[in-house]
CSV table of N, CA and C in Angstrom, one decimal:
chain,number,residue,atom,x,y,z
A,1,MET,N,-73.9,52.6,-5.9
A,1,MET,CA,-73.1,53.8,-6.0
A,1,MET,C,-73.9,54.8,-6.8
A,2,ALA,N,-73.9,56.1,-6.4
A,2,ALA,CA,-74.5,57.1,-7.2
A,2,ALA,C,-73.9,57.3,-8.6
A,3,GLU,N,-74.7,57.7,-9.5
A,3,GLU,CA,-74.2,57.9,-10.9
A,3,GLU,C,-74.2,59.4,-11.2
A,4,THR,N,-73.5,59.7,-12.2
A,4,THR,CA,-73.4,61.1,-12.6
A,4,THR,C,-73.3,61.1,-14.1
A,5,THR,N,-73.4,62.3,-14.7
A,5,THR,CA,-73.3,62.5,-16.2
A,5,THR,C,-72.0,63.2,-16.5
A,6,VAL,N,-71.3,62.7,-17.5
A,6,VAL,CA,-70.1,63.4,-18.0
A,6,VAL,C,-70.4,63.8,-19.4
A,7,LYS,N,-70.2,65.1,-19.7
A,7,LYS,CA,-70.5,65.7,-21.0
A,7,LYS,C,-69.3,65.7,-21.8
A,8,VAL,N,-69.4,65.1,-23.0
A,8,VAL,CA,-68.3,65.1,-24.0
A,8,VAL,C,-68.8,65.4,-25.3
A,9,ASP,N,-68.0,65.8,-26.3
A,9,ASP,CA,-68.4,66.1,-27.6
A,9,ASP,C,-68.8,64.8,-28.3
A,10,THR,N,-69.6,64.9,-29.4
A,10,THR,CA,-70.1,63.7,-30.0
A,10,THR,C,-69.0,62.8,-30.6
A,11,SER,N,-67.9,63.4,-31.0
A,11,SER,CA,-66.8,62.7,-31.6
A,11,SER,C,-66.2,61.8,-30.5
A,12,THR,N,-66.0,62.3,-29.3
A,12,THR,CA,-65.5,61.5,-28.2
A,12,THR,C,-66.5,60.5,-27.8
A,13,ARG,N,-67.7,60.8,-27.7
A,13,ARG,CA,-68.8,59.8,-27.4
A,13,ARG,C,-68.7,58.6,-28.4
A,14,ASP,N,-68.6,59.0,-29.7
A,14,ASP,CA,-68.6,57.9,-30.7
A,14,ASP,C,-67.4,57.1,-30.6
A,15,THR,N,-66.3,57.7,-30.3
A,15,THR,CA,-65.0,56.9,-30.1
A,15,THR,C,-65.1,56.0,-28.9
A,16,LEU,N,-65.7,56.5,-27.8
A,16,LEU,CA,-65.9,55.6,-26.6
A,16,LEU,C,-66.8,54.5,-26.9
A,17,GLN,N,-67.9,54.8,-27.7
A,17,GLN,CA,-68.8,53.7,-28.0
A,17,GLN,C,-68.2,52.6,-28.8
A,18,GLY,N,-67.3,53.1,-29.8
A,18,GLY,CA,-66.6,52.1,-30.7
A,18,GLY,C,-65.6,51.3,-29.9
A,19,LEU,N,-64.9,51.9,-29.0
A,19,LEU,CA,-63.9,51.2,-28.2
A,19,LEU,C,-64.6,50.2,-27.3
A,20,ALA,N,-65.7,50.7,-26.7
A,20,ALA,CA,-66.4,49.8,-25.7
A,20,ALA,C,-67.0,48.6,-26.5
A,21,ALA,N,-67.6,48.9,-27.6
A,21,ALA,CA,-68.2,47.8,-28.4
A,21,ALA,C,-67.2,46.8,-28.8
A,22,ALA,N,-66.0,47.2,-29.2
A,22,ALA,CA,-64.9,46.3,-29.6
A,22,ALA,C,-64.5,45.3,-28.5
A,23,GLU,N,-64.7,45.8,-27.3
A,23,GLU,CA,-64.4,44.9,-26.1
A,23,GLU,C,-65.7,44.2,-25.6
A,24,GLY,N,-66.8,44.4,-26.2
A,24,GLY,CA,-68.0,43.8,-25.7
A,24,GLY,C,-68.5,44.4,-24.5
A,25,LEU,N,-68.3,45.7,-24.2
A,25,LEU,CA,-68.7,46.4,-23.0
A,25,LEU,C,-69.6,47.5,-23.3
A,26,SER,N,-70.3,47.9,-22.3
A,26,SER,CA,-71.1,49.2,-22.4
A,26,SER,C,-70.1,50.3,-22.2
A,27,VAL,N,-70.5,51.5,-22.6
A,27,VAL,CA,-69.6,52.7,-22.4
A,27,VAL,C,-69.3,52.9,-20.9
A,28,LYS,N,-70.3,52.7,-20.1
A,28,LYS,CA,-70.1,52.8,-18.6
A,28,LYS,C,-69.0,51.8,-18.1
A,29,ALA,N,-69.2,50.6,-18.5
A,29,ALA,CA,-68.2,49.5,-18.1
A,29,ALA,C,-66.8,49.8,-18.7
A,30,TYR,N,-66.8,50.3,-19.9
A,30,TYR,CA,-65.5,50.6,-20.6
A,30,TYR,C,-64.8,51.7,-19.8
A,31,ILE,N,-65.5,52.8,-19.5
A,31,ILE,CA,-64.8,53.9,-18.8
A,31,ILE,C,-64.3,53.4,-17.4
A,32,ALA,N,-65.1,52.6,-16.7
A,32,ALA,CA,-64.7,52.1,-15.4
A,32,ALA,C,-63.4,51.2,-15.6
A,33,LYS,N,-63.4,50.4,-16.6
A,33,LYS,CA,-62.2,49.6,-16.9
A,33,LYS,C,-61.0,50.4,-17.2
A,34,VAL,N,-61.1,51.4,-18.0
A,34,VAL,CA,-60.0,52.3,-18.4
A,34,VAL,C,-59.5,53.1,-17.2
A,35,ALA,N,-60.5,53.5,-16.4
A,35,ALA,CA,-60.1,54.3,-15.1
A,35,ALA,C,-59.3,53.4,-14.2
A,36,GLY,N,-59.7,52.1,-14.1
A,36,GLY,CA,-58.9,51.2,-13.2
A,36,GLY,C,-57.6,50.9,-13.8
A,37,GLU,N,-57.5,50.8,-15.1
A,37,GLU,CA,-56.2,50.5,-15.7
A,37,GLU,C,-55.2,51.7,-15.5
A,38,LYS,N,-55.8,52.9,-15.6
A,38,LYS,CA,-55.0,54.1,-15.5
A,38,LYS,C,-54.5,54.2,-14.0
A,39,GLU,N,-55.3,53.9,-13.0
A,39,GLU,CA,-54.9,53.9,-11.6
A,39,GLU,C,-53.8,52.9,-11.4
A,40,GLN,N,-53.9,51.8,-12.0
A,40,GLN,CA,-52.9,50.7,-11.8
A,40,GLN,C,-51.6,51.2,-12.5
A,41,GLU,N,-51.7,51.8,-13.7
A,41,GLU,CA,-50.5,52.3,-14.4
A,41,GLU,C,-49.8,53.4,-13.5
A,42,ARG,N,-50.6,54.3,-12.9
A,42,ARG,CA,-50.0,55.3,-12.1
A,42,ARG,C,-49.3,54.7,-10.9
A,43,ALA,N,-49.9,53.8,-10.2
A,43,ALA,CA,-49.3,53.1,-9.1
A,43,ALA,C,-48.0,52.4,-9.5
A,44,LEU,N,-48.0,51.8,-10.6
A,44,LEU,CA,-46.8,51.1,-11.1
A,44,LEU,C,-45.7,52.1,-11.4
A,45,GLN,N,-46.0,53.2,-12.0
A,45,GLN,CA,-45.0,54.3,-12.2
A,45,GLN,C,-44.4,54.8,-10.9
A,46,THR,N,-45.3,55.0,-9.9
A,46,THR,CA,-44.8,55.5,-8.6
A,46,THR,C,-43.9,54.5,-8.0
A,47,ALA,N,-44.3,53.2,-8.0
A,47,ALA,CA,-43.4,52.1,-7.4
A,47,ALA,C,-42.1,52.0,-8.2
A,48,THR,N,-42.2,52.1,-9.5
A,48,THR,CA,-40.9,52.0,-10.3
A,48,THR,C,-40.0,53.1,-9.9
A,49,ALA,N,-40.5,54.4,-9.8
A,49,ALA,CA,-39.7,55.5,-9.5
A,49,ALA,C,-39.0,55.3,-8.1
A,50,ALA,N,-39.8,54.8,-7.1
A,50,ALA,CA,-39.3,54.5,-5.8
A,50,ALA,C,-38.2,53.5,-5.8
A,51,PHE,N,-38.4,52.4,-6.6
A,51,PHE,CA,-37.4,51.3,-6.7
A,51,PHE,C,-36.1,51.9,-7.3
A,52,ARG,N,-36.3,52.7,-8.4
A,52,ARG,CA,-35.1,53.2,-9.0
A,52,ARG,C,-34.3,54.2,-8.1
A,53,ARG,N,-35.0,55.0,-7.3
A,53,ARG,CA,-34.3,55.8,-6.3
A,53,ARG,C,-33.6,55.0,-5.3
A,54,THR,N,-34.2,53.9,-4.8
A,54,THR,CA,-33.6,53.1,-3.8
A,54,THR,C,-32.4,52.4,-4.3
A,55,ILE,N,-32.4,51.8,-5.5
A,55,ILE,CA,-31.3,51.0,-6.0
A,55,ILE,C,-30.2,51.9,-6.5
A,56,SER,N,-30.4,53.2,-6.6
A,56,SER,CA,-29.4,54.1,-7.0
A,56,SER,C,-28.6,54.6,-5.8
A,57,GLU,N,-29.0,54.3,-4.6
A,57,GLU,CA,-28.3,54.7,-3.4
A,57,GLU,C,-27.0,53.9,-3.3
A,58,PRO,N,-25.9,54.5,-2.9
A,58,PRO,CA,-24.7,53.8,-2.8
A,58,PRO,C,-24.8,52.6,-1.8
A,59,GLY,N,-24.3,51.5,-2.1
A,59,GLY,CA,-24.2,50.3,-1.2
A,59,GLY,C,-25.5,49.5,-1.2
A,60,ILE,N,-26.6,49.9,-1.7
A,60,ILE,CA,-27.8,49.2,-1.6
A,60,ILE,C,-27.7,47.9,-2.4
A,61,MET,N,-27.2,47.9,-3.6
A,61,MET,CA,-27.1,46.7,-4.4
A,61,MET,C,-26.2,45.7,-3.8
A,62,ASP,N,-25.0,46.2,-3.2
A,62,ASP,CA,-24.1,45.3,-2.6
A,62,ASP,C,-24.7,44.6,-1.3
A,63,ALA,N,-25.5,45.4,-0.6
A,63,ALA,CA,-26.1,44.9,0.6
A,63,ALA,C,-27.2,43.9,0.2
A,64,PHE,N,-27.9,44.1,-0.8
A,64,PHE,CA,-28.9,43.2,-1.3
A,64,PHE,C,-28.3,41.9,-1.7
A,65,ASP,N,-27.2,42.0,-2.5
A,65,ASP,CA,-26.5,40.7,-2.9
A,65,ASP,C,-25.9,40.0,-1.7
A,66,ALA,N,-25.4,40.7,-0.7
A,66,ALA,CA,-24.8,40.0,0.4
A,66,ALA,C,-25.9,39.3,1.2
A,67,GLU,N,-27.1,39.9,1.3
A,67,GLU,CA,-28.2,39.3,2.0
A,67,GLU,C,-28.8,38.2,1.3
A,68,PHE,N,-29.0,38.3,0.0
A,68,PHE,CA,-29.7,37.3,-0.8
A,68,PHE,C,-28.9,36.4,-1.7
A,69,GLY,N,-27.6,36.6,-1.7
A,69,GLY,CA,-26.7,35.8,-2.5
A,69,GLY,C,-26.5,36.2,-3.9
A,70,GLY,N,-26.9,37.3,-4.4
A,70,GLY,CA,-26.6,37.8,-5.7
A,70,GLY,C,-27.4,37.1,-6.8
A,71,LEU,N,-27.0,37.3,-8.0
A,71,LEU,CA,-27.7,36.6,-9.1
A,71,LEU,C,-27.3,35.1,-9.2
A,72,PRO,N,-28.2,34.3,-9.7
A,72,PRO,CA,-27.9,32.9,-9.9
A,72,PRO,C,-26.9,32.7,-11.0
A,73,ALA,N,-26.2,31.6,-10.9
A,73,ALA,CA,-25.2,31.2,-11.9
A,73,ALA,C,-26.0,31.0,-13.2
A,74,VAL,N,-25.3,31.3,-14.3
A,74,VAL,CA,-25.9,31.2,-15.7
A,74,VAL,C,-25.9,29.7,-16.0
A,75,ALA,N,-27.1,29.2,-16.4
A,75,ALA,CA,-27.2,27.8,-16.8
A,75,ALA,C,-26.5,27.4,-18.0
A,76,HIS,N,-26.3,28.3,-18.9
A,76,HIS,CA,-25.6,28.1,-20.2
A,76,HIS,C,-25.1,29.4,-20.7
A,77,ASP,N,-24.3,29.3,-21.7
A,77,ASP,CA,-23.7,30.6,-22.2
A,77,ASP,C,-24.3,31.1,-23.5
A,78,THR,N,-25.5,30.8,-23.8
A,78,THR,CA,-26.1,31.3,-25.0
A,78,THR,C,-27.2,32.3,-24.6
A,79,SER,N,-27.5,33.2,-25.4
A,79,SER,CA,-28.6,34.2,-25.1
A,79,SER,C,-30.0,33.7,-25.5
A,80,ARG,N,-30.1,32.5,-26.0
A,80,ARG,CA,-31.4,31.9,-26.4
A,80,ARG,C,-32.1,31.4,-25.2
A,81,ALA,N,-33.4,31.6,-25.1
A,81,ALA,CA,-34.2,31.1,-24.0
A,81,ALA,C,-34.5,29.7,-24.1
A,82,ALA,N,-34.6,29.2,-25.4
A,82,ALA,CA,-35.0,27.8,-25.6
A,82,ALA,C,-34.0,27.1,-26.5
C-alpha cells in the first residue's frame, strides 16, 4: 500500500510517540491501530442507534418475546453473580 506523510505539530508527534512506545508499537502501527478502533467504535454506535430505534417501535418487544420465549426464569432471587 502506498504511504503518505501527515504533518502534525511537535507536541502531537511527541504524544503519539509516547503512546505508541507504551504499547510497544511504532507510530505508524499505533495510528493504524487507533484508526481501526475508531472505525469499530463508529460502527458499534451506528448499530446501537439502529437497535434502539427498532426496539422503541410499538409491538416489537412483544413480537420478539412471542417468537423467542421472552427472558429466562431467574435462577435465584439475589442480585449477586456468585
